[in-house]
Amino acid sequence: SCEAKELYTAESFIKLSPDTVRIYPTVVLRGTALHQMMLSGEYTPQSVENAVTVCKKLLMRFNEANVKVIRLGLHADESLTSGDEIVAGAFHPALRELVEGELMYDELSSYLALQQCNGKKLAITVAKGFTSKAIGQGKRNTERLKELYSLKEIKVKESDALCGFDFTIEIK
């Protein structure tokens, strides 16, 4: 996986003015030619962490171009996940959630960097359905924000008045 090529490919798709796109980071399946290439050292699989970083950039770019991303990551089909078919690569059953959580973290962190919030409590309000993105997988986002800004507490609630990645923050 080469990030520059992936971004170039995204730009090429954007020039075609599609209504929708799908983003599928490479997953290595047992018994495939790619699996053999990996075993021989010809191919190095992409990590989930790297895929999240690259997919975040792709998702942002497609959003800027008003191209809807209708799938991000391989569907967690039982035939793939029940056994040992997936041997390497950027597979996570909630890859899009990881990517969108990182996007939300970036937005929140950028906002908080401009505030006087060390040692304070935060009340973050997000759009309906965005609580998990604000909190992050396994509370990753709130824990990182607490540590980075020495916050005492972060509470997240939803509002119908907000949409997408919009948020408000009350600092107490």
C-alpha positions as YAML, in Angstrom:
chain: A
units: angstrom
residues:
- id: 1
  name: SER
  ca: [0.00, 0.00, 0.00]
- id: 2
  name: CYS
  ca: [1.35, 3.38, -0.98]
- id: 3
  name: GLU
  ca: [-0.48, 6.38, 0.44]
- id: 4
  name: ALA
  ca: [0.53, 8.66, -2.42]
- id: 5
  name: LYS
  ca: [-0.91, 6.21, -4.97]
- id: 6
  name: GLU
  ca: [-4.11, 5.84, -2.97]
- id: 7
  name: LEU
  ca: [-4.58, 9.60, -2.81]
- id: 8
  name: TYR
  ca: [-3.79, 9.90, -6.53]
- id: 9
  name: THR
  ca: [-6.39, 7.23, -7.27]
- id: 10
  name: ALA
  ca: [-8.95, 9.12, -5.19]
- id: 11
  name: GLU
  ca: [-8.24, 12.30, -7.16]
- id: 12
  name: SER
  ca: [-8.65, 10.34, -10.41]
- id: 13
  name: PHE
  ca: [-12.04, 9.08, -9.24]
- id: 14
  name: ILE
  ca: [-13.11, 12.58, -8.18]
- id: 15
  name: LYS
  ca: [-12.36, 13.85, -11.71]
- id: 16
  name: LEU
  ca: [-14.92, 11.33, -12.99]
- id: 17
  name: SER
  ca: [-17.61, 13.00, -10.80]
- id: 18
  name: PRO
  ca: [-19.11, 9.84, -9.31]
- id: 19
  name: ASP
  ca: [-22.10, 10.04, -6.98]
- id: 20
  name: THR
  ca: [-20.65, 7.36, -4.71]
- id: 21
  name: VAL
  ca: [-17.45, 5.41, -4.08]
- id: 22
  name: ARG
  ca: [-16.37, 2.48, -1.93]
- id: 23
  name: ILE
  ca: [-13.04, 2.28, -0.13]
- id: 24
  name: TYR
  ca: [-11.60, -1.19, 0.40]
- id: 25
  name: PRO
  ca: [-8.15, -1.39, 2.00]
- id: 26
  name: THR
  ca: [-6.35, -4.57, 0.98]
- id: 27
  name: VAL
  ca: [-7.00, -7.69, 3.03]
- id: 28
  name: VAL
  ca: [-4.90, -10.84, 2.53]
- id: 29
  name: LEU
  ca: [-6.99, -14.00, 2.25]
- id: 30
  name: ARG
  ca: [-5.58, -17.48, 2.87]
- id: 31
  name: GLY
  ca: [-4.62, -19.40, -0.25]
- id: 32
  name: THR
  ca: [-4.56, -16.42, -2.62]
- id: 33
  name: ALA
  ca: [-1.71, -15.21, -4.81]
- id: 34
  name: LEU
  ca: [-1.38, -12.20, -2.50]
- id: 35
  name: HIS
  ca: [-1.03, -14.56, 0.46]
- id: 36
  name: GLN
  ca: [1.82, -16.34, -1.36]
- id: 37
  name: MET
  ca: [3.45, -12.98, -2.15]
- id: 38
  name: MET
  ca: [3.23, -12.04, 1.52]
- id: 39
  name: LEU
  ca: [4.75, -15.35, 2.60]
- id: 40
  name: SER
  ca: [7.63, -14.93, 0.15]
- id: 41
  name: GLY
  ca: [8.28, -11.36, 1.29]
- id: 42
  name: GLU
  ca: [7.18, -9.76, -2.01]
- id: 43
  name: TYR
  ca: [4.20, -8.06, -0.35]
- id: 44
  name: THR
  ca: [3.91, -6.34, 3.01]
- id: 45
  name: PRO
  ca: [0.32, -6.02, 4.22]
- id: 46
  name: GLN
  ca: [-1.07, -2.72, 5.42]
- id: 47
  name: SER
  ca: [-1.81, -2.49, 9.15]
- id: 48
  name: VAL
  ca: [-5.21, -1.46, 10.44]
- id: 49
  name: GLU
  ca: [-3.59, 1.63, 12.00]
- id: 50
  name: ASN
  ca: [-2.08, 2.71, 8.68]
- id: 51
  name: ALA
  ca: [-5.36, 2.00, 6.87]
- id: 52
  name: VAL
  ca: [-7.21, 4.23, 9.35]
- id: 53
  name: THR
  ca: [-4.74, 7.06, 8.70]
- id: 54
  name: VAL
  ca: [-4.98, 6.74, 4.91]
- id: 55
  name: CYS
  ca: [-8.75, 6.17, 4.85]
- id: 56
  name: LYS
  ca: [-9.23, 9.26, 7.01]
- id: 57
  name: LYS
  ca: [-7.51, 11.34, 4.32]
- id: 58
  name: LEU
  ca: [-9.51, 9.63, 1.57]
- id: 59
  name: LEU
  ca: [-12.81, 10.12, 3.38]
- id: 60
  name: MET
  ca: [-12.04, 13.80, 3.99]
- id: 61
  name: ARG
  ca: [-11.11, 14.30, 0.34]
- id: 62
  name: PHE
  ca: [-14.23, 12.57, -0.98]
- id: 63
  name: ASN
  ca: [-16.38, 14.57, 1.47]
- id: 64
  name: GLU
  ca: [-14.78, 17.83, 0.26]
- id: 65
  name: ALA
  ca: [-15.62, 16.81, -3.33]
- id: 66
  name: ASN
  ca: [-19.21, 15.90, -2.36]
- id: 67
  name: VAL
  ca: [-18.70, 12.25, -3.29]
- id: 68
  name: LYS
  ca: [-20.54, 9.95, -0.90]
- id: 69
  name: VAL
  ca: [-18.52, 7.04, 0.49]
- id: 70
  name: ILE
  ca: [-21.07, 4.22, 0.74]
- id: 71
  name: ARG
  ca: [-18.69, 1.61, 2.17]
- id: 72
  name: LEU
  ca: [-15.38, 1.81, 3.95]
- id: 73
  name: GLY
  ca: [-13.73, -1.54, 4.60]
- id: 74
  name: LEU
  ca: [-14.59, -5.10, 3.82]
- id: 75
  name: HIS
  ca: [-17.99, -6.28, 5.05]
- id: 76
  name: ALA
  ca: [-17.55, -8.52, 8.07]
- id: 77
  name: ASP
  ca: [-19.12, -11.50, 6.31]
- id: 78
  name: GLU
  ca: [-19.38, -14.60, 8.51]
- id: 79
  name: SER
  ca: [-17.70, -16.77, 5.88]
- id: 80
  name: LEU
  ca: [-14.58, -14.59, 6.21]
- id: 81
  name: THR
  ca: [-14.62, -13.92, 9.93]
- id: 82
  name: SER
  ca: [-15.71, -17.31, 11.34]
- id: 83
  name: GLY
  ca: [-12.54, -19.13, 10.39]
- id: 84
  name: ASP
  ca: [-9.00, -18.19, 9.56]
- id: 85
  name: GLU
  ca: [-9.56, -16.91, 6.02]
- id: 86
  name: ILE
  ca: [-8.20, -13.43, 6.76]
- id: 87
  name: VAL
  ca: [-4.48, -13.76, 7.43]
- id: 88
  name: ALA
  ca: [-3.29, -10.16, 7.28]
- id: 89
  name: GLY
  ca: [-4.08, -6.66, 6.14]
- id: 90
  name: ALA
  ca: [-6.41, -3.87, 7.05]
- id: 91
  name: PHE
  ca: [-9.44, -5.76, 8.28]
- id: 92
  name: HIS
  ca: [-11.52, -4.56, 11.22]
- id: 93
  name: PRO
  ca: [-15.27, -5.18, 11.53]
- id: 94
  name: ALA
  ca: [-15.81, -1.49, 12.37]
- id: 95
  name: LEU
  ca: [-13.15, 0.13, 10.16]
- id: 96
  name: ARG
  ca: [-15.38, 3.04, 9.16]
- id: 97
  name: GLU
  ca: [-16.17, 3.73, 12.81]
- id: 98
  name: LEU
  ca: [-12.43, 3.79, 13.57]
- id: 99
  name: VAL
  ca: [-11.81, 6.21, 10.69]
- id: 100
  name: GLU
  ca: [-14.70, 8.51, 11.62]
- id: 101
  name: GLY
  ca: [-13.63, 8.39, 15.26]
- id: 102
  name: GLU
  ca: [-10.18, 9.62, 14.24]
- id: 103
  name: LEU
  ca: [-11.75, 12.39, 12.17]
- id: 104
  name: MET
  ca: [-13.80, 13.48, 15.18]
- id: 105
  name: TYR
  ca: [-10.76, 13.29, 17.45]
- id: 106
  name: ASP
  ca: [-8.82, 15.56, 15.08]
- id: 107
  name: GLU
  ca: [-11.66, 18.08, 15.01]
- id: 108
  name: LEU
  ca: [-12.11, 18.10, 18.79]
- id: 109
  name: SER
  ca: [-8.38, 18.26, 19.47]
- id: 110
  name: SER
  ca: [-7.87, 21.13, 17.00]
- id: 111
  name: TYR
  ca: [-10.66, 23.09, 18.68]
- id: 112
  name: LEU
  ca: [-9.40, 22.40, 22.21]
- id: 113
  name: ALA
  ca: [-5.85, 23.42, 21.28]
- id: 114
  name: LEU
  ca: [-7.16, 26.99, 20.94]
- id: 115
  name: GLN
  ca: [-9.00, 26.96, 24.28]
- id: 116
  name: GLN
  ca: [-7.99, 27.43, 27.90]
- id: 117
  name: CYS
  ca: [-9.27, 24.10, 29.14]
- id: 118
  name: ASN
  ca: [-6.49, 22.45, 31.18]
- id: 119
  name: GLY
  ca: [-7.86, 20.99, 34.40]
- id: 120
  name: LYS
  ca: [-11.45, 21.69, 33.36]
- id: 121
  name: LYS
  ca: [-14.54, 19.62, 32.61]
- id: 122
  name: LEU
  ca: [-16.02, 19.42, 29.12]
- id: 123
  name: ALA
  ca: [-19.58, 18.93, 27.95]
- id: 124
  name: ILE
  ca: [-19.43, 18.01, 24.27]
- id: 125
  name: THR
  ca: [-22.61, 18.04, 22.21]
- id: 126
  name: VAL
  ca: [-22.60, 16.13, 18.92]
- id: 127
  name: ALA
  ca: [-25.10, 15.25, 16.21]
- id: 128
  name: LYS
  ca: [-27.45, 12.30, 16.65]
- id: 129
  name: GLY
  ca: [-25.54, 9.06, 16.11]
- id: 130
  name: PHE
  ca: [-22.11, 10.66, 16.64]
- id: 131
  name: THR
  ca: [-21.56, 9.88, 20.33]
- id: 132
  name: SER
  ca: [-19.50, 6.79, 19.56]
- id: 133
  name: LYS
  ca: [-17.34, 8.77, 17.14]
- id: 134
  name: ALA
  ca: [-16.70, 11.47, 19.76]
- id: 135
  name: ILE
  ca: [-15.92, 8.96, 22.53]
- id: 136
  name: GLY
  ca: [-13.91, 6.72, 20.17]
- id: 137
  name: GLN
  ca: [-13.47, 2.96, 20.09]
- id: 138
  name: GLY
  ca: [-12.89, 1.77, 23.66]
- id: 139
  name: LYS
  ca: [-13.11, 5.40, 24.87]
- id: 140
  name: ARG
  ca: [-9.90, 6.09, 22.97]
- id: 141
  name: ASN
  ca: [-10.77, 9.66, 22.01]
- id: 142
  name: THR
  ca: [-11.95, 10.85, 25.41]
- id: 143
  name: GLU
  ca: [-8.95, 9.24, 27.12]
- id: 144
  name: ARG
  ca: [-6.48, 10.88, 24.71]
- id: 145
  name: LEU
  ca: [-8.19, 14.27, 25.06]
- id: 146
  name: LYS
  ca: [-8.17, 13.99, 28.86]
- id: 147
  name: GLU
  ca: [-4.46, 13.22, 28.85]
- id: 148
  name: LEU
  ca: [-3.48, 15.80, 26.23]
- id: 149
  name: TYR
  ca: [-5.40, 18.67, 27.86]
- id: 150
  name: SER
  ca: [-5.30, 17.52, 31.53]
- id: 151
  name: LEU
  ca: [-9.10, 17.39, 31.59]
- id: 152
  name: LYS
  ca: [-10.98, 16.26, 34.69]
- id: 153
  name: GLU
  ca: [-14.03, 14.95, 32.87]
- id: 154
  name: ILE
  ca: [-15.65, 14.70, 29.44]
- id: 155
  name: LYS
  ca: [-19.37, 14.16, 28.99]
- id: 156
  name: VAL
  ca: [-20.87, 13.67, 25.54]
- id: 157
  name: LYS
  ca: [-24.51, 14.17, 24.59]
- id: 158
  name: GLU
  ca: [-26.43, 14.37, 21.31]
- id: 159
  name: SER
  ca: [-28.56, 17.10, 19.77]
- id: 160
  name: ASP
  ca: [-30.94, 17.17, 16.82]
- id: 161
  name: ALA
  ca: [-29.74, 20.71, 16.13]
- id: 162
  name: LEU
  ca: [-26.32, 19.49, 14.94]
- id: 163
  name: CYS
  ca: [-25.45, 17.43, 11.89]
- id: 164
  name: GLY
  ca: [-22.45, 15.44, 10.68]
- id: 165
  name: PHE
  ca: [-19.21, 16.14, 12.50]
- id: 166
  name: ASP
  ca: [-20.48, 19.42, 13.97]
- id: 167
  name: PHE
  ca: [-20.13, 19.82, 17.72]
- id: 168
  name: THR
  ca: [-20.30, 22.34, 20.51]
- id: 169
  name: ILE
  ca: [-18.20, 22.32, 23.65]
- id: 170
  name: GLU
  ca: [-18.98, 23.84, 27.01]
- id: 171
  name: ILE
  ca: [-15.91, 24.26, 29.20]
- id: 172
  name: LYS
  ca: [-16.61, 24.27, 32.95]
...
